[in-house]
mmCIF file of C-alpha atoms in Angstrom:
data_model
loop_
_atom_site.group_PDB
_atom_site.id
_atom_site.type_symbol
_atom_site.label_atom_id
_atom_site.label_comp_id
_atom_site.label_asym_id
_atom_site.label_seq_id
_atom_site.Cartn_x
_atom_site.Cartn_y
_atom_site.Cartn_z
ATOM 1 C CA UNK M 1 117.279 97.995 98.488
ATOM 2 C CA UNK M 2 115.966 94.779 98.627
ATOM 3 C CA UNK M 3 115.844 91.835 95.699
ATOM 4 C CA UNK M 4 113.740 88.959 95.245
ATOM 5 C CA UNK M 5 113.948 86.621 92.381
ATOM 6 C CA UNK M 6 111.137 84.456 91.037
ATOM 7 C CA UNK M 7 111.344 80.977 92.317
ATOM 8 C CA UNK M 8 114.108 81.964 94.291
ATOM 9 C CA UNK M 9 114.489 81.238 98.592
ATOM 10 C CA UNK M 10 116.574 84.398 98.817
ATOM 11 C CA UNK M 11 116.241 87.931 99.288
ATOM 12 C CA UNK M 12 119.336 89.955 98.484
ATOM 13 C CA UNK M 13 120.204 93.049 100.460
ATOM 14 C CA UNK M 14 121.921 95.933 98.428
ATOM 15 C CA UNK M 15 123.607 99.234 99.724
ATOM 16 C CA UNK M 16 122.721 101.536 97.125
ATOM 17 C CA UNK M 17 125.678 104.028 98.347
ATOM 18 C CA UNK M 18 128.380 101.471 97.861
ATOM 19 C CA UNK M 19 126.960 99.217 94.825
ATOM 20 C CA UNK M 20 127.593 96.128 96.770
ATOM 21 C CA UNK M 21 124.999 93.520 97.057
ATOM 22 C CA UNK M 22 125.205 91.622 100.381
ATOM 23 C CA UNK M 23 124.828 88.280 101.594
ATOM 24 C CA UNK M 24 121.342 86.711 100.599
ATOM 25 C CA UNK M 25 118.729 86.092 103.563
ATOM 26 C CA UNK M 26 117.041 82.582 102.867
ATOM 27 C CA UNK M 27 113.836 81.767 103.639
ATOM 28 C CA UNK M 28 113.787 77.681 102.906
ATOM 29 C CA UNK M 29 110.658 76.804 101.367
ATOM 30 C CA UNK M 30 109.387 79.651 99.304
ATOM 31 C CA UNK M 31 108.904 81.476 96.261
ATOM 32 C CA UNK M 32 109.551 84.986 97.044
ATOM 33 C CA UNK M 33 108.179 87.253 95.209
ATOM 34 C CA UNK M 34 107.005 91.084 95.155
ATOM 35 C CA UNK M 35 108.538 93.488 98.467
ATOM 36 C CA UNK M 36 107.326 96.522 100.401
ATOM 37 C CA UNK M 37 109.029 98.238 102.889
ATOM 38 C CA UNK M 38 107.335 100.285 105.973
ATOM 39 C CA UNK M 39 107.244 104.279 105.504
ATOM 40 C CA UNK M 40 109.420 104.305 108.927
ATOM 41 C CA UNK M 41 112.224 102.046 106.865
ATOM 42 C CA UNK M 42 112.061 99.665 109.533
ATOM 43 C CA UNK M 43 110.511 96.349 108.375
ATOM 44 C CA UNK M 44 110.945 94.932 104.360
ATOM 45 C CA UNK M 45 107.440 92.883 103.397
ATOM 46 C CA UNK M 46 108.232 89.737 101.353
ATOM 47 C CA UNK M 47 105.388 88.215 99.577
ATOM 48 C CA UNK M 48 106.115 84.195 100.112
ATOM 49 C CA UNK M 49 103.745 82.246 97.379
ATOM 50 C CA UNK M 50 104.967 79.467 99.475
ATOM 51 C CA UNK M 51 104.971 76.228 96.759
ATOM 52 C CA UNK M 52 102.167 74.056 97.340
ATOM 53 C CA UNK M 53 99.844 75.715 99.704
ATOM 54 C CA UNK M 54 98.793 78.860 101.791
ATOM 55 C CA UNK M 55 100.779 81.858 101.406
ATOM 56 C CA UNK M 56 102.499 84.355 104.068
ATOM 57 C CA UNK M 57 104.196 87.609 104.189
ATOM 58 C CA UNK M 58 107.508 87.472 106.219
ATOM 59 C CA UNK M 59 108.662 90.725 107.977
ATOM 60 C CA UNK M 60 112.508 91.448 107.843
ATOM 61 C CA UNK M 61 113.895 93.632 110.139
ATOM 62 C CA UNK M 62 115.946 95.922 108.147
ATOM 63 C CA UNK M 63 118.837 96.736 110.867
ATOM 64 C CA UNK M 64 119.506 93.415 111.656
ATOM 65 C CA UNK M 65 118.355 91.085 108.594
ATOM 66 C CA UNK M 66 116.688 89.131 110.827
ATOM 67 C CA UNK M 67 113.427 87.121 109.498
ATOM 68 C CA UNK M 68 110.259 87.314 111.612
ATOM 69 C CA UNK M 69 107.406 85.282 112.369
ATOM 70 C CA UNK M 70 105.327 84.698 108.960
ATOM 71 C CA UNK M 71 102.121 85.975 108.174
ATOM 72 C CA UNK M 72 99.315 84.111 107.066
ATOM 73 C CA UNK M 73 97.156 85.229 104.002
ATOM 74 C CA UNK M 74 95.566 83.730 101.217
ATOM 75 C CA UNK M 75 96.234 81.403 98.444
ATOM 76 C CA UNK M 76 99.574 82.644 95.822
ATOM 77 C CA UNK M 77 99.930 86.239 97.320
ATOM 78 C CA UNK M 78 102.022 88.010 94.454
ATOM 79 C CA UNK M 79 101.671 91.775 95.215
ATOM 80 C CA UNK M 80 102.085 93.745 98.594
ATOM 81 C CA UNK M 81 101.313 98.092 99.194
ATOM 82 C CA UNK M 82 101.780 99.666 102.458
ATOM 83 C CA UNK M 83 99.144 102.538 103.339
ATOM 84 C CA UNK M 84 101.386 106.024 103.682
ATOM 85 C CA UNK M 85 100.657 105.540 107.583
ATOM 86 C CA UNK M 86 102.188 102.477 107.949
ATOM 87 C CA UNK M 87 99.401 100.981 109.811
ATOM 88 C CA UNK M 88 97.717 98.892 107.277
ATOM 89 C CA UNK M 89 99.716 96.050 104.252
ATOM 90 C CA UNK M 90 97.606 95.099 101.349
ATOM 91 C CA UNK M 91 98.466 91.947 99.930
ATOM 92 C CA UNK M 92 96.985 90.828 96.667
ATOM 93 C CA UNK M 93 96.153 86.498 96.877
ATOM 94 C CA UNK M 94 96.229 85.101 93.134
ATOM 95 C CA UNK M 95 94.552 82.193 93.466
ATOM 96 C CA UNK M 96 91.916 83.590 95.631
ATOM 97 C CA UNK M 97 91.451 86.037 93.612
ATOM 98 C CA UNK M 98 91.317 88.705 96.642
ATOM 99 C CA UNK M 99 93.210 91.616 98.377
ATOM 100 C CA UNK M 100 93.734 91.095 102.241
ATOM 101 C CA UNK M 101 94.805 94.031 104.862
ATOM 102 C CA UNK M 102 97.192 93.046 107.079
ATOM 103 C CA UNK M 103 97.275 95.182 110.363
ATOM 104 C CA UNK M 104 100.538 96.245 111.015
ATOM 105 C CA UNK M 105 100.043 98.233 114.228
ATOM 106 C CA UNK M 106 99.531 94.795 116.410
ATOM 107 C CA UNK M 107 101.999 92.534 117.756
ATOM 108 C CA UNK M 108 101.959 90.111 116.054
ATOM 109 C CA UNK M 109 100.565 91.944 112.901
ATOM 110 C CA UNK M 110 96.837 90.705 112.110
ATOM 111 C CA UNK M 111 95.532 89.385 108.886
ATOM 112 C CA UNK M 112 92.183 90.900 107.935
ATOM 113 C CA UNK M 113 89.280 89.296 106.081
ATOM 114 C CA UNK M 114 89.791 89.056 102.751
ATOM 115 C CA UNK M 115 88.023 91.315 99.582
ATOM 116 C CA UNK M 116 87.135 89.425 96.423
ATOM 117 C CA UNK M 117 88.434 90.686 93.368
ATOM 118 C CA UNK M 118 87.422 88.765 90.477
ATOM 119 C CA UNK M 119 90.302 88.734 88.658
ATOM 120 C CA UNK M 120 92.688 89.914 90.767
ATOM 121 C CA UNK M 121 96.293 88.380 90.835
ATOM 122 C CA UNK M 122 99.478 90.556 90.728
ATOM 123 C CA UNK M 123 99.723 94.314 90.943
ATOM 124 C CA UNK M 124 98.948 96.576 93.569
ATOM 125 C CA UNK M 125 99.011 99.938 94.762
ATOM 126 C CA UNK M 126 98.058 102.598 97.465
ATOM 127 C CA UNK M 127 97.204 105.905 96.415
ATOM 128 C CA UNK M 128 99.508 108.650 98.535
ATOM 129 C CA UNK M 129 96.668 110.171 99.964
ATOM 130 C CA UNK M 130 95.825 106.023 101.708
ATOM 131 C CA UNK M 131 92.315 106.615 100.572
ATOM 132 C CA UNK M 132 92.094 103.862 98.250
ATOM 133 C CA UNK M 133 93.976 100.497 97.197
ATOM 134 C CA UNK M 134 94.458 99.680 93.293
ATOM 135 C CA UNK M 135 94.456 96.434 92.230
ATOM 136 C CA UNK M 136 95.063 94.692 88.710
ATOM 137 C CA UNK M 137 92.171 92.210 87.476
ATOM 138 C CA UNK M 138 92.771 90.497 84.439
ATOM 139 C CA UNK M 139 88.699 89.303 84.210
ATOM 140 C CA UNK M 140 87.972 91.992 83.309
ATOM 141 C CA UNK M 141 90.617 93.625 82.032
ATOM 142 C CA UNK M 142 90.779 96.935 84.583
ATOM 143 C CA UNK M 143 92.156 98.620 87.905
ATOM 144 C CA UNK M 144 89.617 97.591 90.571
ATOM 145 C CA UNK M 145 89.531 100.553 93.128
ATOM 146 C CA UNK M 146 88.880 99.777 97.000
ATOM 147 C CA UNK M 147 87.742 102.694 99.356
ATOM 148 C CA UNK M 148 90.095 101.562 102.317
ATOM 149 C CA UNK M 149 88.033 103.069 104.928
ATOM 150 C CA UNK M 150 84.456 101.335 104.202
ATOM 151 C CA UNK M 151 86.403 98.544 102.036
ATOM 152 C CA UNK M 152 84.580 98.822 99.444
ATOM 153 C CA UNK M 153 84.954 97.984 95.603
ATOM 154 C CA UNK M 154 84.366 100.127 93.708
ATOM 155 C CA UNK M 155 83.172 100.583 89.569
ATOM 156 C CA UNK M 156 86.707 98.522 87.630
ATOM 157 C CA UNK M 157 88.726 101.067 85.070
ATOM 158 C CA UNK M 158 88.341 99.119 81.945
ATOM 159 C CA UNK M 159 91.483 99.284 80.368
ATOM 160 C CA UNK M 160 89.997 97.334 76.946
ATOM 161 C CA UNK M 161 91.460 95.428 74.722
ATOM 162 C CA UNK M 162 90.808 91.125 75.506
ATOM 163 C CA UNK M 163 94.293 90.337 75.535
ATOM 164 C CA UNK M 164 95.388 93.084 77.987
ATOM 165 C CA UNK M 165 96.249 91.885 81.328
ATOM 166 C CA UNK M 166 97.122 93.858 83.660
ATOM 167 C CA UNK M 167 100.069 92.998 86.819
ATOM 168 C CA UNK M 168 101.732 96.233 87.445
ATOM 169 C CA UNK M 169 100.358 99.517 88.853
ATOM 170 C CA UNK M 170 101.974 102.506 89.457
ATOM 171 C CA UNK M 171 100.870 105.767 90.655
ATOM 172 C CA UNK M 172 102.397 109.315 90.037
ATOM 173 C CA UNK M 173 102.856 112.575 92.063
ATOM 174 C CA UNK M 174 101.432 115.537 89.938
ATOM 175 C CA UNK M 175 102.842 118.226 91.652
#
């Protein structure tokens, strides 16, 4: 597993099997916040807000704890979803109030245009069959679906209520 705190520089490594939590990875300058990690278990994606300017997502190997080259994306990234493939991270920018794909099948991995999502600022999600991203928009107060292949928005869930506002998404496997 791997921990970030808010406004924290460090990302702590834990070994579920042992219940030992290893020596924290910095990353000077940041605010690290939500993490994803690749279907393959290869690569942990940490969402760096960055303080004061344009955010990134910084790759972590996950056999060696090394840190990679950061990824540019938009203003205060909070939330990151991987498609099942692996091929494609969506990264939700706060302050631009937009999703962004990140291309994960190029070396170096490519940042795609942003989508606007009025609204949109924390949570995220993929749904298992990678048809369609999730996102959280507190204005209004709904899930915002995204058709990933035509990237598309589609009509917002309204979840109601004026003082609901939404930063977490989940989804569940009905078996």
């Amino acid at each position: 597993a791997f921990v970030s705190g808010d406004f924290s520089s460090t990302i702590t490594p834990v070994t579920l099997a042992t219940g030992r939590a290893g020596t924290p990875i910095t990353i000077a300058g940041s605010r690290l916040l939500d993490i994803a990690i690749t279907p393959d278990g290869s690569t942990a994606l940490v969402v760096n807000e960055a303080h004061g300017g344009s955010g990134t997502v910084i790759p972590i190997d996950i056999a060696t704890l090394t840190v990679g080259t950061p990824i540019a994306v938009g203003r205060a990234p909070n939330g990151i979803a991987i498609t099942p493939n692996g091929r494609t991270a969506w990264v939700c920018n706060g302050s631009d109030e937009s999703i962004q794909p990140i291309d994960l099948t190029t070396t170096p991995p490519t940042p795609g245009t942003p989508i606007s999502v009025p609204g949109a600022e924390y949570g995220i999600a993929i749904t298992r069959d990678g048809t369609t991203v999730l996102v959280c928009s507190y204005s209004p107060s709904a899930i915002v679906p995204i058709d990933i292949a035509t990237r598309t928005v589609g009509t917002p869930i309204v979840l109601g209520g004026s003082t609901t506002q939404p930063i977490g998404i989940a989804i569940a496997s009905l078996h």
